[in-house]
Short mmCIF file of C-alpha atoms and ligand atoms in Angstrom, two decimals:
data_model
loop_
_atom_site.label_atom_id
_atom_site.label_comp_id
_atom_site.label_asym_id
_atom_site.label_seq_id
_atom_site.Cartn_x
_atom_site.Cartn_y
_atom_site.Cartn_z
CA UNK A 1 -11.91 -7.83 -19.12
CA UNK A 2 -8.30 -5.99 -19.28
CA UNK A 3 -7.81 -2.27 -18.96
CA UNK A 4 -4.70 -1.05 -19.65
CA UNK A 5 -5.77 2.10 -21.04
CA UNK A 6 -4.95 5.38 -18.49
CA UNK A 7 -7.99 6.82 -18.90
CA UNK A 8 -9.99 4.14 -18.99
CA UNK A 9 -8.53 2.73 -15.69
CA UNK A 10 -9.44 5.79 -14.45
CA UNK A 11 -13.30 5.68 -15.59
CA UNK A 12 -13.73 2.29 -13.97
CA UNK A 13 -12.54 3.42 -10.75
CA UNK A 14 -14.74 6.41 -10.90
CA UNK A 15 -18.07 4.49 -11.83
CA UNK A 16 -20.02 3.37 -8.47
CA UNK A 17 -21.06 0.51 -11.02
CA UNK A 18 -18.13 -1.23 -10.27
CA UNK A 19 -17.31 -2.76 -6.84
CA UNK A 20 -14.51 -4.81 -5.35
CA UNK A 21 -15.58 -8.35 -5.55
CA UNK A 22 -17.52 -8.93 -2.48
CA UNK A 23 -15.88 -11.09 0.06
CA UNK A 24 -17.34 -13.56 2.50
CA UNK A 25 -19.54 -12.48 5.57
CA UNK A 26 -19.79 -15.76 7.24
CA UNK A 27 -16.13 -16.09 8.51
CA UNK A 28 -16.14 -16.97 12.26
CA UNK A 29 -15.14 -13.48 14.41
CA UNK A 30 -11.47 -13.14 14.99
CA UNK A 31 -10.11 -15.02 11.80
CA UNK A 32 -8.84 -13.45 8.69
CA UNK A 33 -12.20 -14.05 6.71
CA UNK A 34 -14.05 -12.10 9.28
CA UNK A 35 -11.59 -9.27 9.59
CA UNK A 36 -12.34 -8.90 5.25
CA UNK A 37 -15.82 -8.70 6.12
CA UNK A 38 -15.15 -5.67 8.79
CA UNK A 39 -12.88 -3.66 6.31
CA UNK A 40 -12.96 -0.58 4.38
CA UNK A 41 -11.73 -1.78 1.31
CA UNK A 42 -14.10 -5.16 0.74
CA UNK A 43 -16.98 -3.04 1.66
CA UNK A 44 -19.23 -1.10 -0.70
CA UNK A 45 -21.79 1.92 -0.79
CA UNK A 46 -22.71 3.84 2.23
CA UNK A 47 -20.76 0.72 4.53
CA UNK A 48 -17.43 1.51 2.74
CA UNK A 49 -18.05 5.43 3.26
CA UNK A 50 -18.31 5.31 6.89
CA UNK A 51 -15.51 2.88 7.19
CA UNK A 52 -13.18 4.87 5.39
CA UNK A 53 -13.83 8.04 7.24
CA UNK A 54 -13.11 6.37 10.39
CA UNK A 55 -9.97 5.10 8.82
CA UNK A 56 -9.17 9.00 7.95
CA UNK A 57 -9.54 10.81 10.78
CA UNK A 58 -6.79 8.36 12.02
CA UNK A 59 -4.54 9.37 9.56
CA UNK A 60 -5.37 12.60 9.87
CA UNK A 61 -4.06 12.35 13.30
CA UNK A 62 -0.65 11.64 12.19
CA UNK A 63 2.18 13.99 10.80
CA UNK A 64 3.94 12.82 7.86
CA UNK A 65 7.18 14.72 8.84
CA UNK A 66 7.49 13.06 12.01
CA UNK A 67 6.87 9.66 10.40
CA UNK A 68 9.45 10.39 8.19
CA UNK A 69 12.08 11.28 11.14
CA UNK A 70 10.55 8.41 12.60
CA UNK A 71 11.41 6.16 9.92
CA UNK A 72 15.24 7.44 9.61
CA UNK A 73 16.04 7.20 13.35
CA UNK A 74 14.59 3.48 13.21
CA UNK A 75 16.53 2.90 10.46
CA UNK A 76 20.21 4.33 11.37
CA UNK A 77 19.67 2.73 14.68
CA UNK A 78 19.13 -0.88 13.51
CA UNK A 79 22.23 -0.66 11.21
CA UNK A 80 20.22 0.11 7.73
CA UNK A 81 17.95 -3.03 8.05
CA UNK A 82 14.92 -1.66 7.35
CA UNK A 83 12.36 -4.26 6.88
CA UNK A 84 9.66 -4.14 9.27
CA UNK A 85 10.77 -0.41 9.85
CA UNK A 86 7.38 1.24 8.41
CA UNK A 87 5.05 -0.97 10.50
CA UNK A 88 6.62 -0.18 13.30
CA UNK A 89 6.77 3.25 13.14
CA UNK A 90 3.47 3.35 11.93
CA UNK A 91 2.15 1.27 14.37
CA UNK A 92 3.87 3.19 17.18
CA UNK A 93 1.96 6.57 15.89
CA UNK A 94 -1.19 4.72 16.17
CA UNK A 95 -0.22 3.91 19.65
CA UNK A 96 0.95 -0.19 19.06
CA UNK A 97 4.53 -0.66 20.48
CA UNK A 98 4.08 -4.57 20.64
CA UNK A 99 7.11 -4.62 18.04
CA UNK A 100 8.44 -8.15 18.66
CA UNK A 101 4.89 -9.58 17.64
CA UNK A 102 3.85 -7.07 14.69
CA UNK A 103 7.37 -8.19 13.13
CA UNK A 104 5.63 -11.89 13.46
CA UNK A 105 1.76 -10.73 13.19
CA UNK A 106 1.63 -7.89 10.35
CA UNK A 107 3.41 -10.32 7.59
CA UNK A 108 1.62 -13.34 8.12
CA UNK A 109 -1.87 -11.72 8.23
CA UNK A 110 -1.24 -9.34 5.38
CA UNK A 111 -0.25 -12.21 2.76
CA UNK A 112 -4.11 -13.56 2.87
CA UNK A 113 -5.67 -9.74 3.43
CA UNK A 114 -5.50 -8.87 0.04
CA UNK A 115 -5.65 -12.13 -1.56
CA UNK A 116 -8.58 -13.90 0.83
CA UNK A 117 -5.71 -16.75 1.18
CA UNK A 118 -7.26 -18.58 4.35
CA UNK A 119 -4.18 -20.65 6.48
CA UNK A 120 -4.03 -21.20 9.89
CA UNK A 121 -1.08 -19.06 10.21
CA UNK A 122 -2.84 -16.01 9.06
CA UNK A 123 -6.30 -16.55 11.50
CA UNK A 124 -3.23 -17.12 14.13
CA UNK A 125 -2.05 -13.63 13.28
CA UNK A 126 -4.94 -12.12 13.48
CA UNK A 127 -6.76 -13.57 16.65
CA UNK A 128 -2.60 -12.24 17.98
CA UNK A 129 -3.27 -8.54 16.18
CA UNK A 130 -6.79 -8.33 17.82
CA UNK A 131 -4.91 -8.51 21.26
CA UNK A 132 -3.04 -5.34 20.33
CA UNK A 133 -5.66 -3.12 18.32
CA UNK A 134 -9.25 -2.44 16.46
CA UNK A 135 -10.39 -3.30 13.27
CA UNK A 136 -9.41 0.45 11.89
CA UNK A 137 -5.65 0.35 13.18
CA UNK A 138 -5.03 -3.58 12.09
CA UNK A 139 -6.43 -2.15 8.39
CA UNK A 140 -4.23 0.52 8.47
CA UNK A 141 -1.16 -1.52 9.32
CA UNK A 142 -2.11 -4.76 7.00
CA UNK A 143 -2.61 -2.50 4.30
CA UNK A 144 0.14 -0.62 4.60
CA UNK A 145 3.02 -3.03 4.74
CA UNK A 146 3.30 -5.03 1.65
CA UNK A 147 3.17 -2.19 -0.75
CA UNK A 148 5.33 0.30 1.73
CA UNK A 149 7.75 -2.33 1.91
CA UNK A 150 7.52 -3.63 -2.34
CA UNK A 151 8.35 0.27 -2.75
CA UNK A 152 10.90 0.61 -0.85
CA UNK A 153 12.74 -2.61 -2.07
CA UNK A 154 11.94 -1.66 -5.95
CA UNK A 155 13.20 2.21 -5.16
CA UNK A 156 16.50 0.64 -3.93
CA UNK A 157 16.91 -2.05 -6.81
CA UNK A 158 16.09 1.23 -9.23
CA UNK A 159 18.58 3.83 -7.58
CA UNK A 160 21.36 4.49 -4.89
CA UNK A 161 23.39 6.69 -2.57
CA UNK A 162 23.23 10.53 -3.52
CA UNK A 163 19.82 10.20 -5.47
CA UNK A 164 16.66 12.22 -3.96
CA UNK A 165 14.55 9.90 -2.56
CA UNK A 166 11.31 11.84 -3.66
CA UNK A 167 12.02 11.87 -6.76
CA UNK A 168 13.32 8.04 -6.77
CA UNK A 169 10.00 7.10 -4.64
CA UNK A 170 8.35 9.05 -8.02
CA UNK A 171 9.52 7.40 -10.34
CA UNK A 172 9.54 4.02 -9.24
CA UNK A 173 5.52 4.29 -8.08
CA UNK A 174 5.10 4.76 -11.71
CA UNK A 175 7.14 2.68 -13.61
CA UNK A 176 7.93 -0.46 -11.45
CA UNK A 177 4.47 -0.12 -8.42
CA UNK A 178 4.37 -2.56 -5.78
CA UNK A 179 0.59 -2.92 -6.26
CA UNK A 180 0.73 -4.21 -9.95
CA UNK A 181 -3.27 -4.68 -10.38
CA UNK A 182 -6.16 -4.23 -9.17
CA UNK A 183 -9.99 -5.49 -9.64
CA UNK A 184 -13.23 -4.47 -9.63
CA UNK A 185 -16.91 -6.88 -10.08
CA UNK A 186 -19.24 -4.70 -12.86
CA UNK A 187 -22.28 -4.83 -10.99
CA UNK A 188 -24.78 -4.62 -14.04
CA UNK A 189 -22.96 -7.32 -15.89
CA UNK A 190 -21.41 -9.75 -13.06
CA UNK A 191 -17.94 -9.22 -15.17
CA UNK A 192 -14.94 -8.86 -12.99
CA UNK A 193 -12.76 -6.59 -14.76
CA UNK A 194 -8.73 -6.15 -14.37
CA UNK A 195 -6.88 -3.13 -13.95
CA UNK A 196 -3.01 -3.03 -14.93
CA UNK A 197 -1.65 -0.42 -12.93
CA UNK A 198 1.72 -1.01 -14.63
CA UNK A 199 0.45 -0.47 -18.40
CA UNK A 200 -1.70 2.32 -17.39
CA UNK A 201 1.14 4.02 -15.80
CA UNK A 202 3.10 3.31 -19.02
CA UNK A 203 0.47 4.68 -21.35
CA UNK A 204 2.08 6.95 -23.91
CA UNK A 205 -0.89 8.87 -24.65
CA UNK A 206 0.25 10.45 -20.86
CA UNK A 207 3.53 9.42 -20.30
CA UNK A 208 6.51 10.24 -22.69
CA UNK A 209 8.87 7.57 -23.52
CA UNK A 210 6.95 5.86 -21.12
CA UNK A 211 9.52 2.50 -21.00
CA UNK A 212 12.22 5.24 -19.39
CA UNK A 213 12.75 5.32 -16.21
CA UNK A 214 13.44 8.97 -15.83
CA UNK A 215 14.04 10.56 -12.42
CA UNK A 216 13.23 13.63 -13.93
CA UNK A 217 9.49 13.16 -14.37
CA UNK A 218 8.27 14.26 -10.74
CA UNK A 219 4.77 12.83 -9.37
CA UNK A 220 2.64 12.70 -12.49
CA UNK A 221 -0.42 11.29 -12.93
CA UNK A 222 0.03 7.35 -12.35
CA UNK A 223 -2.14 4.85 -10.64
CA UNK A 224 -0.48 3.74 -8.11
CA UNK A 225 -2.14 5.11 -5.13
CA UNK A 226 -5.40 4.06 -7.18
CA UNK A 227 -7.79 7.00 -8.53
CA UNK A 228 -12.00 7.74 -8.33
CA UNK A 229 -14.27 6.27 -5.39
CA UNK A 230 -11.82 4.86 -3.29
CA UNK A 231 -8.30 5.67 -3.42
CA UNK A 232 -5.57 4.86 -1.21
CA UNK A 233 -6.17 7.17 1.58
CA UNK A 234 -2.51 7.33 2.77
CA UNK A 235 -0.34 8.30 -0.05
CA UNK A 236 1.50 11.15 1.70
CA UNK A 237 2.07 8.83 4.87
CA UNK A 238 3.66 5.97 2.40
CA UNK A 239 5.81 8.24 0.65
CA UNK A 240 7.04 9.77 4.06
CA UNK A 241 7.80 6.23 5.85
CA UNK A 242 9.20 4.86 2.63
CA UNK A 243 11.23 8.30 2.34
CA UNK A 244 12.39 7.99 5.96
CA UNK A 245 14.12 4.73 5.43
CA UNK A 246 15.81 5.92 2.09
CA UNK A 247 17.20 8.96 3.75
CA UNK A 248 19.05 6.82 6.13
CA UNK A 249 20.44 4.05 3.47
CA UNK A 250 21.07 6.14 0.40
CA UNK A 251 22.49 8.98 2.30
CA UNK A 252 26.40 8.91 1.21
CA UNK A 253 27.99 8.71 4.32
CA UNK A 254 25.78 4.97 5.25
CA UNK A 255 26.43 1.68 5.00
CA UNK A 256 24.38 -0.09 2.59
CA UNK A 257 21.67 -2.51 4.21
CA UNK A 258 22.94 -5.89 5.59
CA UNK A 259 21.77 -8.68 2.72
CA UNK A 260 18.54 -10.92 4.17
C1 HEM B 301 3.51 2.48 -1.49
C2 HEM B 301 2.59 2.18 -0.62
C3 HEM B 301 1.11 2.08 -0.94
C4 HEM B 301 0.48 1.90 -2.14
C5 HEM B 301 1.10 1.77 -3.52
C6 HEM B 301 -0.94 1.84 -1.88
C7 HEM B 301 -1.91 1.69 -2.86
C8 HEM B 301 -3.26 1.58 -2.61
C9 HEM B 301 -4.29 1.41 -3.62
C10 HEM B 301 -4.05 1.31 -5.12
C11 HEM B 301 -5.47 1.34 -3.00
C12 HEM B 301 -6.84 1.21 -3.67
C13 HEM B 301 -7.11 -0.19 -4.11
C14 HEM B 301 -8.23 -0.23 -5.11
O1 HEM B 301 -8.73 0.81 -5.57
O2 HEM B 301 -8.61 -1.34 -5.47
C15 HEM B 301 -5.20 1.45 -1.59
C16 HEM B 301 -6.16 1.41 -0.63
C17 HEM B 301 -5.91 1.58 0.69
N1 HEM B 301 -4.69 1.89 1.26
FE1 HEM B 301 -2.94 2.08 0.36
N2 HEM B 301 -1.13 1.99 -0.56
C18 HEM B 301 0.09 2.14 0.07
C19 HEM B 301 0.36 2.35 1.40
C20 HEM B 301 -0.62 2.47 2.33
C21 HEM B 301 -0.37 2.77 3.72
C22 HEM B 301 1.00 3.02 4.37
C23 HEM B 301 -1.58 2.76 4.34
C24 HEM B 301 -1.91 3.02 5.78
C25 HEM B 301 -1.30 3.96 6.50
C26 HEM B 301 -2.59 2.45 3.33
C27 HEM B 301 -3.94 2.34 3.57
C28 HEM B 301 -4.89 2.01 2.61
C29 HEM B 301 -6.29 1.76 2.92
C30 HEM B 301 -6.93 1.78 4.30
C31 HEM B 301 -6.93 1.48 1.71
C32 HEM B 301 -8.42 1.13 1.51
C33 HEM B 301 -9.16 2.42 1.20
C34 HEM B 301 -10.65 2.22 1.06
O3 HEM B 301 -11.16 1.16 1.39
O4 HEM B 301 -11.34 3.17 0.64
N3 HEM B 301 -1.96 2.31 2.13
N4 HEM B 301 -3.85 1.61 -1.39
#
């Protein structure tokens, strides 16, 4: 089934009926299958609840602010590239300065984290990761970086020097979100059902000429950071390192970033 419906999107993820599909428990320890079967967000019931509270004191530990200066300082001093920027200040709050091998590490094991892609490359990446950090910090970065760094790339294809990157970071969460869909297994019915972030953040019944991309709109209610049981439990540390690197390439006086 497709939702595409706001507030039906938002039901689903409410309901304890519906689950993420269950990954595989039998991966050997140290590869990327095992590592799903440790994590918060693969894990259900009381498992997922004590996983995820581990997973927010950590955050809690961190200032937003400073990840934002963080992010800036990284930024300006590698010229305005900014890819693998947010990892690595993120990382280095959570006490990982290894930045030569999360540049490596963090890409190759997120790519299968969400997915369940199994390659050699990614068990390689994480038996490397392991050497470095837990279960709870590896989470935190593999989760972080794809959608940190889809956000930041869609903010900059959306806007440019002189705009506020809040209200840019807004925006583009809403109409253009790095994390496009997401799923969920109905546990009385063994249906997997599909939730389109992207129409339900364009539903008109809550968004106004929903098609617009309108700077104006502020942080309403979209999807993006998910909703209900389990949503993403770092949306104010996202929007801070994805802030920090747009205050140092859209302020007026920078260069844009080098081309990749
Ligand atoms: C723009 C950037 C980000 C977006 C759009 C985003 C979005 C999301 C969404 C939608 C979910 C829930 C998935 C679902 O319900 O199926 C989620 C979960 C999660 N996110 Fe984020 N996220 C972002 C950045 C981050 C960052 C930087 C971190 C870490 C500091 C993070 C950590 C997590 C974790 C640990 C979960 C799993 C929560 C759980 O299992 O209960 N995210 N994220």
């Amino acid at each position: 089934m497709l939702i595409i419906r706001h507030t039906e999107a938002r039901a689903v993820l409410a309901d304890p009926a519906y689950v993420p599909p269950p990954v595989r428990q039998d991966g050997a320890e140290g590869t990327l299958a095992w590592l799903r079967a440790q994590v918060s967000r693969f894990s259900t019931g009381e498992t997922h609840a004590g996983r995820r509270r581990v997973l927010t004191e950590l955050l809690a530990g961190l200032e937003p602010a400073e990840l934002r200066r963080a992010a800036t300082a990284m930024t300006v001093e590698r010229d305005g590239d900014w890819h693998g920027v947010p990892t690595a200040v993120l990382a280095s709050a959570l006490g990982v300065e290894d930045s030569a091998l999360l540049a490596d590490a963090v890409p190759a094991a997120a790519s299968g984290y969400l997915s369940g892609e199994e390659t050699p490359e990614a068990d390689a990446a994480v038996a490397r990761l392991l050497t470095l950090a837990g279960v709870p910090v590896i989470t935190l970065l593999l989760q972080g970086y794809a959608a940190t760094e889809g956000l930041i790339e869609a903010a900059l294809r959306h806007g440019g020097p002189g705009d506020d990157p809040e209200a840019l970071l807004y925006e583009t969460l809403r109409h253009d979100p790095p994390l496009r869909a997401t799923r969920r297994l109905d546990t009385r019915t063994g249906e997997t059902v599909t939730i389109d972030l992207v129409a339900a953040n364009r539903d008109p019944g809550v968004f106004a000429d929903p098609e617009r991309f309108d700077l104006a709109r502020g942080c309403g209610p979209h999807l993006t950071f998910g909703s209900g049981i389990r949503p993403c439990p770092a949306p104010g540390h996202a929007l801070a390192l994805a802030a920090g690197v747009l205050d140092a390439v859209l302020a007026p006086h920078r260069t844009p970033p080098r081309p990749r």
